Short mmCIF file of N, CA and C in Angstrom, two decimals:
data_model
loop_
_atom_site.label_atom_id
_atom_site.label_comp_id
_atom_site.label_asym_id
_atom_site.label_seq_id
_atom_site.Cartn_x
_atom_site.Cartn_y
_atom_site.Cartn_z
N MET A 1 182.59 56.11 129.83
CA MET A 1 181.94 57.19 129.11
C MET A 1 181.08 56.63 127.98
N LYS A 2 181.50 55.51 127.35
CA LYS A 2 180.69 54.93 126.28
C LYS A 2 179.33 54.51 126.80
N LEU A 3 179.28 53.98 128.03
CA LEU A 3 177.99 53.61 128.62
C LEU A 3 177.10 54.83 128.73
N LEU A 4 177.68 55.95 129.17
CA LEU A 4 176.90 57.17 129.29
C LEU A 4 176.36 57.60 127.94
N VAL A 5 177.20 57.51 126.92
CA VAL A 5 176.76 57.94 125.60
C VAL A 5 175.68 57.00 125.08
N SER A 6 175.81 55.70 125.35
CA SER A 6 174.82 54.76 124.81
C SER A 6 173.46 54.91 125.47
N VAL A 7 173.42 55.38 126.69
CA VAL A 7 172.13 55.62 127.34
C VAL A 7 171.79 57.09 127.33
N PHE A 8 172.54 57.82 126.56
CA PHE A 8 172.54 59.26 126.62
C PHE A 8 171.29 59.91 126.05
N MET A 9 170.71 60.72 126.81
CA MET A 9 169.67 61.66 126.40
C MET A 9 169.66 62.78 127.39
N ILE A 10 169.11 63.85 127.02
CA ILE A 10 169.09 65.00 127.88
C ILE A 10 167.68 65.28 128.40
N SER A 11 167.66 65.97 129.52
CA SER A 11 166.35 66.33 130.06
C SER A 11 165.77 67.48 129.27
N ALA A 12 164.49 67.68 129.43
CA ALA A 12 163.79 68.68 128.62
C ALA A 12 164.03 70.09 129.12
N MET A 13 163.51 71.03 128.39
CA MET A 13 163.72 72.42 128.65
C MET A 13 162.53 73.04 129.38
N PHE A 14 161.75 72.23 130.05
CA PHE A 14 160.61 72.68 130.82
C PHE A 14 159.54 73.34 129.96
N ILE A 15 159.38 72.83 128.76
CA ILE A 15 158.31 73.28 127.87
C ILE A 15 157.33 72.14 127.79
N SER A 16 156.06 72.40 128.03
CA SER A 16 155.11 71.29 128.05
C SER A 16 154.92 70.71 126.66
N ALA A 17 154.81 69.39 126.62
CA ALA A 17 154.65 68.67 125.36
C ALA A 17 153.19 68.70 124.92
N PRO A 18 152.95 68.69 123.62
CA PRO A 18 151.58 68.68 123.12
C PRO A 18 150.99 67.29 123.24
N SER A 19 149.67 67.22 123.14
CA SER A 19 149.04 65.91 123.11
C SER A 19 149.43 65.22 121.82
N SER A 20 149.31 63.89 121.78
CA SER A 20 149.70 63.12 120.60
C SER A 20 148.96 63.57 119.36
N ALA A 21 147.73 63.97 119.52
CA ALA A 21 146.90 64.32 118.36
C ALA A 21 147.24 65.68 117.77
N GLU A 22 147.93 66.50 118.53
CA GLU A 22 148.20 67.87 118.09
C GLU A 22 149.41 67.92 117.16
N LYS A 23 149.22 68.52 115.99
CA LYS A 23 150.34 68.73 115.08
C LYS A 23 151.09 69.98 115.52
N LEU A 24 152.40 69.90 115.51
CA LEU A 24 153.21 71.05 115.88
C LEU A 24 153.55 71.83 114.63
N SER A 25 153.43 73.14 114.72
CA SER A 25 153.58 73.98 113.53
C SER A 25 154.96 74.60 113.40
N GLU A 26 155.90 74.24 114.28
CA GLU A 26 157.20 74.87 114.28
C GLU A 26 158.26 73.83 114.63
N PRO A 27 159.36 73.74 113.87
CA PRO A 27 160.35 72.68 114.09
C PRO A 27 160.95 72.64 115.49
N THR A 28 161.29 73.80 116.05
CA THR A 28 161.89 73.81 117.38
C THR A 28 160.90 73.31 118.43
N ALA A 29 159.61 73.57 118.24
CA ALA A 29 158.59 73.07 119.16
C ALA A 29 158.55 71.54 119.14
N VAL A 30 158.80 70.94 117.98
CA VAL A 30 158.84 69.48 117.87
C VAL A 30 160.00 68.94 118.71
N LEU A 31 161.18 69.56 118.57
CA LEU A 31 162.34 69.14 119.36
C LEU A 31 162.07 69.31 120.85
N ASP A 32 161.53 70.45 121.24
CA ASP A 32 161.23 70.68 122.66
C ASP A 32 160.20 69.68 123.18
N ALA A 33 159.21 69.35 122.36
CA ALA A 33 158.21 68.36 122.76
C ALA A 33 158.86 66.99 122.97
N PHE A 34 159.78 66.62 122.09
CA PHE A 34 160.51 65.36 122.21
C PHE A 34 161.29 65.31 123.52
N ARG A 35 162.04 66.37 123.79
CA ARG A 35 162.86 66.41 125.00
C ARG A 35 162.01 66.40 126.27
N THR A 36 160.91 67.14 126.25
CA THR A 36 160.01 67.15 127.40
C THR A 36 159.39 65.77 127.60
N ALA A 37 158.99 65.13 126.51
CA ALA A 37 158.38 63.80 126.60
C ALA A 37 159.37 62.79 127.20
N LEU A 38 160.64 62.89 126.85
CA LEU A 38 161.64 62.00 127.45
C LEU A 38 161.72 62.23 128.95
N THR A 39 161.77 63.48 129.36
CA THR A 39 161.86 63.79 130.79
C THR A 39 160.62 63.33 131.55
N GLU A 40 159.48 63.42 130.91
CA GLU A 40 158.22 63.02 131.57
C GLU A 40 157.89 61.55 131.35
N GLY A 41 158.69 60.86 130.56
CA GLY A 41 158.42 59.44 130.30
C GLY A 41 157.21 59.21 129.43
N ASP A 42 156.86 60.20 128.61
CA ASP A 42 155.67 60.11 127.76
C ASP A 42 156.03 59.51 126.41
N THR A 43 156.00 58.19 126.33
CA THR A 43 156.40 57.51 125.10
C THR A 43 155.45 57.78 123.95
N GLU A 44 154.20 58.11 124.24
CA GLU A 44 153.26 58.42 123.15
C GLU A 44 153.67 59.68 122.40
N VAL A 45 154.08 60.71 123.12
CA VAL A 45 154.53 61.93 122.46
C VAL A 45 155.85 61.67 121.73
N VAL A 46 156.76 60.90 122.34
CA VAL A 46 158.00 60.55 121.66
C VAL A 46 157.68 59.91 120.32
N LYS A 47 156.79 58.94 120.32
CA LYS A 47 156.43 58.23 119.09
C LYS A 47 155.69 59.14 118.11
N ASP A 48 154.99 60.14 118.61
CA ASP A 48 154.25 61.05 117.74
C ASP A 48 155.16 62.04 117.01
N VAL A 49 156.26 62.45 117.65
CA VAL A 49 157.12 63.46 117.04
C VAL A 49 158.27 62.88 116.23
N LEU A 50 158.54 61.58 116.40
CA LEU A 50 159.58 60.93 115.60
C LEU A 50 158.97 60.28 114.37
N SER A 51 159.65 60.42 113.25
CA SER A 51 159.24 59.76 112.02
C SER A 51 159.42 58.25 112.18
N ASP A 52 158.60 57.47 111.50
CA ASP A 52 158.75 56.01 111.56
C ASP A 52 160.12 55.56 111.10
N ASP A 53 160.72 56.31 110.16
CA ASP A 53 162.04 55.94 109.65
C ASP A 53 163.16 56.83 110.20
N VAL A 54 162.97 57.32 111.43
CA VAL A 54 163.97 58.16 112.07
C VAL A 54 165.31 57.43 112.12
N LEU A 55 166.38 58.19 112.00
CA LEU A 55 167.74 57.66 112.08
C LEU A 55 168.41 58.35 113.26
N ILE A 56 168.85 57.56 114.26
CA ILE A 56 169.41 58.13 115.48
C ILE A 56 170.85 57.63 115.66
N PHE A 57 171.80 58.57 115.63
CA PHE A 57 173.20 58.27 115.86
C PHE A 57 173.53 58.63 117.31
N GLU A 58 174.07 57.64 118.04
CA GLU A 58 174.33 57.86 119.46
C GLU A 58 175.44 56.91 119.91
N GLY A 59 176.48 57.46 120.50
CA GLY A 59 177.53 56.63 121.08
C GLY A 59 178.21 55.71 120.08
N GLY A 60 178.36 56.13 118.85
CA GLY A 60 178.99 55.31 117.84
C GLY A 60 178.06 54.30 117.19
N GLY A 61 176.84 54.20 117.69
CA GLY A 61 175.87 53.27 117.12
C GLY A 61 174.80 54.01 116.34
N VAL A 62 173.89 53.23 115.77
CA VAL A 62 172.79 53.82 115.00
C VAL A 62 171.53 52.98 115.20
N GLU A 63 170.43 53.67 115.31
CA GLU A 63 169.12 53.02 115.31
C GLU A 63 168.39 53.56 114.09
N ARG A 64 167.84 52.66 113.29
CA ARG A 64 167.36 53.01 111.95
C ARG A 64 165.86 53.15 111.81
N SER A 65 165.14 53.19 112.94
CA SER A 65 163.70 53.36 112.86
C SER A 65 163.14 53.67 114.24
N LEU A 66 161.94 54.17 114.27
CA LEU A 66 161.24 54.39 115.54
C LEU A 66 161.05 53.07 116.27
N ALA A 67 160.71 52.02 115.54
CA ALA A 67 160.52 50.70 116.16
C ALA A 67 161.81 50.22 116.83
N GLU A 68 162.94 50.38 116.14
CA GLU A 68 164.22 49.95 116.71
C GLU A 68 164.57 50.78 117.94
N TYR A 69 164.40 52.10 117.85
CA TYR A 69 164.68 52.98 119.00
C TYR A 69 163.77 52.62 120.18
N SER A 70 162.50 52.41 119.91
CA SER A 70 161.54 52.06 120.97
C SER A 70 161.92 50.75 121.66
N ALA A 71 162.44 49.81 120.89
CA ALA A 71 162.80 48.50 121.45
C ALA A 71 164.15 48.51 122.16
N HIS A 72 164.99 49.51 121.90
CA HIS A 72 166.34 49.49 122.46
C HIS A 72 166.61 50.63 123.44
N HIS A 73 166.92 51.82 122.95
CA HIS A 73 167.41 52.88 123.83
C HIS A 73 166.36 53.82 124.41
N LEU A 74 165.15 53.76 123.94
CA LEU A 74 164.15 54.72 124.43
C LEU A 74 164.02 54.67 125.95
N LYS A 75 163.88 53.49 126.52
CA LYS A 75 163.70 53.38 127.98
C LYS A 75 164.91 53.93 128.74
N SER A 76 166.12 53.63 128.28
CA SER A 76 167.30 54.14 128.98
C SER A 76 167.46 55.64 128.77
N ASP A 77 167.08 56.16 127.61
CA ASP A 77 167.12 57.60 127.39
C ASP A 77 166.13 58.32 128.31
N ILE A 78 164.96 57.73 128.52
CA ILE A 78 163.98 58.30 129.45
C ILE A 78 164.56 58.31 130.86
N LYS A 79 165.12 57.18 131.29
CA LYS A 79 165.68 57.10 132.64
C LYS A 79 166.79 58.14 132.83
N PHE A 80 167.69 58.25 131.85
CA PHE A 80 168.77 59.22 131.94
C PHE A 80 168.21 60.65 131.99
N SER A 81 167.26 60.95 131.13
CA SER A 81 166.66 62.30 131.07
C SER A 81 165.96 62.66 132.36
N GLN A 82 165.35 61.68 133.00
CA GLN A 82 164.65 61.94 134.25
C GLN A 82 165.59 62.10 135.43
N THR A 83 166.82 61.61 135.29
CA THR A 83 167.77 61.60 136.40
C THR A 83 168.79 62.73 136.34
N VAL A 84 169.28 63.02 135.15
CA VAL A 84 170.38 63.98 135.00
C VAL A 84 169.89 65.24 134.29
N PRO A 85 169.88 66.37 134.99
CA PRO A 85 169.41 67.62 134.36
C PRO A 85 170.38 68.16 133.32
N SER A 86 169.83 68.89 132.38
CA SER A 86 170.65 69.54 131.36
C SER A 86 170.24 71.00 131.24
N LYS A 87 171.16 71.78 130.72
CA LYS A 87 170.91 73.20 130.51
C LYS A 87 171.33 73.55 129.09
N LEU A 88 170.44 74.18 128.36
CA LEU A 88 170.74 74.63 127.01
C LEU A 88 171.79 75.73 127.06
N ILE A 89 172.87 75.55 126.31
CA ILE A 89 173.92 76.57 126.22
C ILE A 89 173.69 77.46 125.01
N GLU A 90 173.41 76.82 123.88
CA GLU A 90 173.15 77.59 122.65
C GLU A 90 172.36 76.73 121.68
N ARG A 91 171.67 77.41 120.77
CA ARG A 91 170.88 76.71 119.75
C ARG A 91 170.83 77.56 118.50
N THR A 92 170.94 76.89 117.35
CA THR A 92 170.75 77.56 116.07
C THR A 92 169.77 76.74 115.24
N ARG A 93 169.14 77.40 114.31
CA ARG A 93 168.19 76.71 113.43
C ARG A 93 168.36 77.23 112.02
N TYR A 94 168.42 76.29 111.09
CA TYR A 94 168.47 76.62 109.68
C TYR A 94 167.28 75.93 109.03
N GLU A 95 166.47 76.69 108.31
CA GLU A 95 165.25 76.13 107.71
C GLU A 95 165.17 76.52 106.24
N VAL A 96 164.86 75.54 105.40
CA VAL A 96 164.63 75.79 103.99
C VAL A 96 163.53 74.83 103.53
N ASP A 97 162.55 75.40 102.86
CA ASP A 97 161.41 74.62 102.38
C ASP A 97 160.80 73.79 103.51
N ASN A 98 160.81 72.48 103.37
CA ASN A 98 160.17 71.61 104.36
C ASN A 98 161.16 70.88 105.25
N LEU A 99 162.38 71.43 105.37
CA LEU A 99 163.39 70.84 106.24
C LEU A 99 163.95 71.90 107.18
N ALA A 100 164.23 71.47 108.39
CA ALA A 100 164.90 72.34 109.36
C ALA A 100 165.99 71.53 110.05
N VAL A 101 167.14 72.16 110.26
CA VAL A 101 168.23 71.55 111.01
C VAL A 101 168.44 72.41 112.25
N ILE A 102 168.36 71.77 113.41
CA ILE A 102 168.50 72.47 114.68
C ILE A 102 169.74 71.91 115.38
N THR A 103 170.69 72.79 115.68
CA THR A 103 171.88 72.36 116.41
C THR A 103 171.82 72.99 117.80
N SER A 104 172.14 72.17 118.79
CA SER A 104 172.09 72.62 120.18
C SER A 104 173.31 72.11 120.93
N ARG A 105 173.70 72.86 121.95
CA ARG A 105 174.74 72.43 122.88
C ARG A 105 174.16 72.52 124.28
N TYR A 106 174.44 71.51 125.09
CA TYR A 106 173.91 71.43 126.44
C TYR A 106 175.02 71.14 127.43
N ARG A 107 174.86 71.61 128.65
CA ARG A 107 175.67 71.21 129.79
C ARG A 107 174.83 70.20 130.55
N ILE A 108 175.39 69.02 130.76
CA ILE A 108 174.68 67.95 131.47
C ILE A 108 175.46 67.64 132.72
N SER A 109 174.81 67.79 133.88
CA SER A 109 175.49 67.47 135.13
C SER A 109 174.54 66.90 136.14
N GLY A 110 175.06 65.93 136.88
CA GLY A 110 174.29 65.26 137.92
C GLY A 110 174.87 63.88 138.16
N ALA A 111 174.16 63.09 138.92
CA ALA A 111 174.62 61.73 139.22
C ALA A 111 173.72 60.73 138.49
N TYR A 112 174.36 59.69 137.96
CA TYR A 112 173.63 58.63 137.26
C TYR A 112 174.31 57.30 137.55
N ASN A 113 173.54 56.36 138.05
CA ASN A 113 174.07 55.03 138.40
C ASN A 113 175.32 55.13 139.27
N GLY A 114 175.28 56.03 140.25
CA GLY A 114 176.38 56.17 141.19
C GLY A 114 177.60 56.91 140.66
N ARG A 115 177.50 57.47 139.47
CA ARG A 115 178.63 58.20 138.88
C ARG A 115 178.24 59.66 138.66
N GLU A 116 179.19 60.54 138.91
CA GLU A 116 178.98 61.95 138.64
C GLU A 116 179.15 62.22 137.15
N ILE A 117 178.21 62.95 136.59
CA ILE A 117 178.23 63.31 135.17
C ILE A 117 178.42 64.82 135.08
N ASP A 118 179.36 65.25 134.27
CA ASP A 118 179.54 66.67 133.98
C ASP A 118 180.17 66.76 132.59
N LEU A 119 179.34 67.04 131.59
CA LEU A 119 179.84 67.08 130.22
C LEU A 119 179.03 68.04 129.38
N LYS A 120 179.59 68.36 128.25
CA LYS A 120 178.87 69.15 127.25
C LYS A 120 178.45 68.19 126.14
N MET A 121 177.24 68.35 125.66
CA MET A 121 176.70 67.48 124.64
C MET A 121 176.28 68.30 123.44
N ASN A 122 176.59 67.79 122.26
CA ASN A 122 176.16 68.41 121.00
C ASN A 122 175.02 67.59 120.42
N GLU A 123 174.06 68.29 119.86
CA GLU A 123 172.89 67.62 119.29
C GLU A 123 172.57 68.27 117.95
N THR A 124 172.40 67.45 116.92
CA THR A 124 171.92 67.93 115.63
C THR A 124 170.65 67.16 115.31
N VAL A 125 169.57 67.89 115.07
CA VAL A 125 168.26 67.28 114.80
C VAL A 125 167.75 67.83 113.48
N THR A 126 167.32 66.94 112.59
CA THR A 126 166.71 67.34 111.33
C THR A 126 165.22 67.03 111.42
N VAL A 127 164.42 68.03 111.07
CA VAL A 127 162.96 67.92 111.17
C VAL A 127 162.39 68.16 109.77
N SER A 128 161.43 67.33 109.40
CA SER A 128 160.81 67.43 108.08
C SER A 128 159.32 67.72 108.23
N ASN A 129 158.79 68.51 107.29
CA ASN A 129 157.37 68.88 107.33
C ASN A 129 156.64 68.25 106.14
N THR A 130 155.58 67.52 106.42
CA THR A 130 154.74 66.95 105.37
C THR A 130 153.29 67.35 105.62
N PRO A 131 152.50 67.46 104.56
CA PRO A 131 151.09 67.82 104.74
C PRO A 131 150.32 66.79 105.58
N GLU A 132 150.71 65.52 105.49
CA GLU A 132 149.99 64.47 106.21
C GLU A 132 150.25 64.47 107.71
N SER A 133 151.51 64.71 108.09
CA SER A 133 151.84 64.54 109.50
C SER A 133 152.45 65.76 110.17
N GLY A 134 152.64 66.84 109.44
CA GLY A 134 153.26 68.02 110.03
C GLY A 134 154.74 67.79 110.24
N TRP A 135 155.35 68.53 111.17
CA TRP A 135 156.77 68.43 111.45
C TRP A 135 157.06 67.16 112.23
N LYS A 136 158.06 66.39 111.77
CA LYS A 136 158.51 65.16 112.43
C LYS A 136 160.04 65.14 112.44
N ILE A 137 160.60 64.61 113.49
CA ILE A 137 162.05 64.44 113.57
C ILE A 137 162.44 63.23 112.72
N ILE A 138 163.37 63.47 111.77
CA ILE A 138 163.80 62.38 110.89
C ILE A 138 165.24 61.95 111.16
N ARG A 139 166.06 62.80 111.81
CA ARG A 139 167.44 62.46 112.12
C ARG A 139 167.82 63.11 113.45
N ILE A 140 168.57 62.34 114.25
CA ILE A 140 169.15 62.86 115.50
C ILE A 140 170.59 62.39 115.57
N HIS A 141 171.49 63.29 115.93
CA HIS A 141 172.88 62.91 116.16
C HIS A 141 173.33 63.53 117.47
N TRP A 142 173.70 62.66 118.43
CA TRP A 142 174.18 63.12 119.72
C TRP A 142 175.65 62.78 119.87
N SER A 143 176.43 63.71 120.38
CA SER A 143 177.83 63.44 120.70
C SER A 143 178.25 64.30 121.88
N ASN A 144 179.31 63.85 122.57
CA ASN A 144 179.83 64.64 123.68
C ASN A 144 181.34 64.62 123.64
#
């Protein structure tokens, strides 16, 4: 199960991702664009919606920047997202000033590397809004 968590990412919600140049005006749209980009293997959109200093907690580990995530788990998260479908169970959003926290629960089921996957995953994403770059994901925490 630790292997699954370390390569863990979910497939997108079938919402098309924006072009890299487009600023997203709504926090949930940023999260949906990120998830869609993972499913489509669009690393440019992934890099566009994540802050350079993003902090990603996954499988007991942590990646402390976009550069670190890109060099380590991004490729395996794309592969997992493209292989194992997920379904949104519930989502909440809390927004104040220039910060939004989005919590989601997903059912993830399918086969990956010859193993059947059937689990529920919790996701907490913090998105920050700045005049220079618009909404960007600054924190992600995945657990199952």
